[in-house]
């Protein structure tokens, strides 16, 4: 067998040249697209290339990015989570509801939970919805598309019921009640960076580490690539499936908290159609909807591409109808490039 | 090592009208990997040309080029004296060339009939003429002496039956040139016999065939011309009457291999695996696939399970590994009942299965060679939350060397490996978990004799260190390799039990199989 390894060694040093340049462009496409978007809009509008604008845009991206990271985990296992937009809305409303105080009629008191408790409870709600999704998919074998489509409606409906269709406007809390600080998330900055963006960065970092370096991350890729083989290799496929929906629900809850804090209001229709933006970001970032392929870096870039593009179109004053058209075109282009990239590998297999 | 090229190696433009399809100077590279390095190859009218070669020699690649699946980097194809370009499988079909792929290419969610006529449905007055398609499918199944209903879904069939469907599909095209890339890797001896009858029929009808197999003796019985490929180069070429088994082996790997003998000189330990009255219901039909099976395997013992397809070997193994549930019976691992454990827990306890169908159950196609190899032993290099990359690289390197996977490196895509090397990855992955009991369902499927000998040697070595080894096979010769004991299964029960000194004939008779000449 020694001559075999000698042969492979020689092969490796063989010429690659132009082949790898195309590969590089293809693999880094989201990155190059982002640069192109920044350059083009900077030319078109003097207001685009400004720090203040970048910060504003990043605040928007933070929301999409959080949803997209949760979505990525689900998509990696070969599923899809259509409920994230509704969960975002529901969790925002739930947080707003908690900030108004919980009336306990029996004791005749109104309880004002501190902000940290509001955050924890809201994340728990997101996790719960995710758990229901995951259980439906893993245990009851409901197709992910259908299960999460159901939760999309239910969560939105519950949000509307909770508020009767109205919006909570008073989220600031009251120093006398000890529940101030909710708007800190949306408005404050740490070293000049909006808190929302920092939250996104932390979530992305943790997720990236999980995917690249933990056994759970490896299980996720395996379960998405071939669940039968993964199971026979000792991967707890069902547990992995449920976990990703729970994590996606938590991400959506965090996004809901950040968004309502940014808006200083929590409305039941917040986040409508955001699930599609999140899916778009994941796909633009190079993940495969069939499962098993995708990275956090790519997804983040995808979120930035979509966010910066949308905001840029607003800044240069293009009609919102055209914005929709452009966004759609970018998504289709990205998926096309995906199939070129994976098509090449597919032929090998 | 000297590569011997006999004078008969084809070259130049074929002027012989007997040569239907010829490849001249065909080379194929995948990135930096050169799979074929200028090969000349002839297919003769009405004859069987058999292609021999190690795993990764380039056999499948050459066949894919001949059938329009892949295009050569350089070189040309000559069909009946005229240069042709074959760009797609449809073009190949129109030229009368069809192929049976090594890795099955069926749609599992569709039924047998629709798979056979996929892409060339028979038109009737009201759309597709399903009745006619079904009639033809039945006729094909009759020809192949196989009891498969045309309306069964392919995913409900056993692997061997799926292979029959794949063969039937290629036969139904009525092509002039038929390429078979390891068509028998999941077939039992009697099914192979039927296939060979079909092949001989085709020959008399003037159909030209290419045949690839790692079952050398079997392949020799139908060979008219033998060709040996080695590392992408054609090294030998000769008509049947000039060659024998030894010639093939010498040209393929350079030395003669035997499949080893049962490991001796070590103490057999306590019972490692005990099955008591194991009963597993059949998945597709009523009745039991495994019917009250009793089996004890001791530490350090190697047991071979032989049987026809449908004898219940796969079901037994899948039940022991935790994929299927038993309705009755006990599974004891080192004296402990494991029936309630999950697959993962059984792996952790030292009980692992190397599955039969590598594409469906063995490999994660989206992951690299390295990550496939380390998937099952991930717990061994994870501390707390994080995996240890260095430890993982060590495990991967060791596995690649232990089972000698021919690859560009651990980062290569799993699909870039040849079929046999993919099989070695599946075996290596489970060995890396350091099991105490290993079950292997047809471990030699698709691997060359050199690798087969190596796999058996590895298993024998592990048995010496106290591992209990159970493997199944449909090739009698492999029963007599390293097994201390040979169990013959028939209809879910143990039909006979032999020690190493039994004859092939006795084993086959016990399995209920008619003797192959
Ligand atoms: N798509 C691909 N990308 C990269 N390398 C490839 C690809 N397809 C085949 N190869 C390489 O080409 C070589 C020949 O592969 P091929 O599948 O033709 O072997 P084979 O003779 O059919 O082996 P086996 O007996 O194992 O089926 C191998 O080294 C394999 O790794
Ligand atoms: Mg092959």
Coordinates of C-alpha atoms and ligand atoms in Angstrom, one line a residue, chain A residues 8 11 344-349, chain B residues 28-31 33-36 52-64 70 102-103 181-182 212 214 229 231-232 358 406-408 413 415-422 446-448, ligand 1:
Chain A
X8 CA -1.9 10.3 -3.7
X11 CA -1.6 13.9 -7.2
X344 CA -20.4 19.4 -8.9
X345 CA -20.0 17.4 -5.7
X346 CA -23.2 15.5 -6.3
X347 CA -21.8 14.1 -9.6
X348 CA -18.8 12.7 -7.7
X349 CA -21.0 10.7 -5.4
Chain B
X28 CA -10.2 10.9 -16.9
X29 CA -9.2 13.3 -14.1
X30 CA -11.2 14.5 -11.2
X31 CA -9.4 17.6 -10.1
X33 CA -6.9 12.7 -9.2
X34 CA -6.2 10.7 -12.4
X35 CA -8.7 7.9 -12.4
X36 CA -7.8 6.7 -15.9
X52 CA -10.9 -7.0 -13.3
X53 CA -9.1 -4.7 -11.0
X54 CA -8.6 -3.5 -7.5
X55 CA -10.8 -1.1 -5.7
X56 CA -10.2 2.3 -7.2
X57 CA -8.5 1.0 -10.3
X58 CA -10.9 2.9 -12.5
X59 CA -13.4 0.3 -13.6
X60 CA -16.5 2.1 -12.8
X61 CA -15.1 5.3 -14.2
X62 CA -14.4 3.6 -17.5
X63 CA -17.9 2.2 -17.7
X64 CA -19.4 5.5 -16.8
X70 CA -19.3 10.9 -17.4
X102 CA -22.5 -0.5 -9.0
X103 CA -24.4 1.8 -6.7
X181 CA -20.9 -3.1 -12.9
X182 CA -20.9 -5.5 -10.0
X212 CA -17.3 -6.4 -13.5
X214 CA -14.9 -9.0 -7.4
X229 CA -7.0 -2.5 -15.0
X231 CA -4.3 2.3 -11.2
X232 CA -6.0 3.7 -14.2
X358 CA -23.5 1.3 2.5
X406 CA -7.4 4.7 -0.9
X407 CA -8.2 8.4 -0.7
X408 CA -6.9 11.8 -1.4
X413 CA -15.7 13.9 -0.3
X415 CA -18.5 10.2 -2.9
X416 CA -15.1 10.6 -4.5
X417 CA -14.1 7.2 -3.3
X418 CA -14.5 4.0 -5.4
X419 CA -17.2 1.7 -4.2
X420 CA -14.9 -0.7 -2.4
X421 CA -13.2 2.0 -0.6
X422 CA -16.5 3.4 0.6
X446 CA -17.8 -4.7 -3.5
X447 CA -14.2 -5.0 -2.1
X448 CA -11.4 -6.6 -4.1
Ligands
LIG1 N1 -16.2 12.1 -8.7 C1 -14.9 11.8 -8.3 N2 -14.1 12.7 -7.8 C2 -12.9 12.4 -7.4 N3 -12.3 11.2 -7.5 C3 -13.0 10.2 -8.1 C4 -14.4 10.4 -8.5 N4 -14.8 9.3 -9.1 C5 -13.9 8.4 -8.9 N5 -12.7 8.9 -8.4 C6 -11.5 8.3 -8.1 O1 -11.1 7.6 -9.3 C7 -10.5 6.3 -9.0 C8 -11.2 5.2 -9.7 O2 -12.5 5.0 -9.2 P1 -13.5 3.9 -9.7 O3 -14.8 4.2 -9.1 O4 -13.5 3.9 -11.2 O5 -12.9 2.6 -9.2 P2 -13.4 1.1 -9.4 O6 -12.3 0.4 -10.2 O7 -14.7 1.0 -9.9 O8 -13.3 0.5 -7.9 P3 -14.3 -0.5 -7.1 O9 -13.9 -1.8 -7.3 O10 -14.0 -0.1 -5.6 O11 -15.6 -0.1 -7.4 C9 -10.5 6.2 -7.4 O12 -9.3 6.6 -6.9 C10 -11.6 7.2 -7.0 O13 -11.3 7.8 -5.8

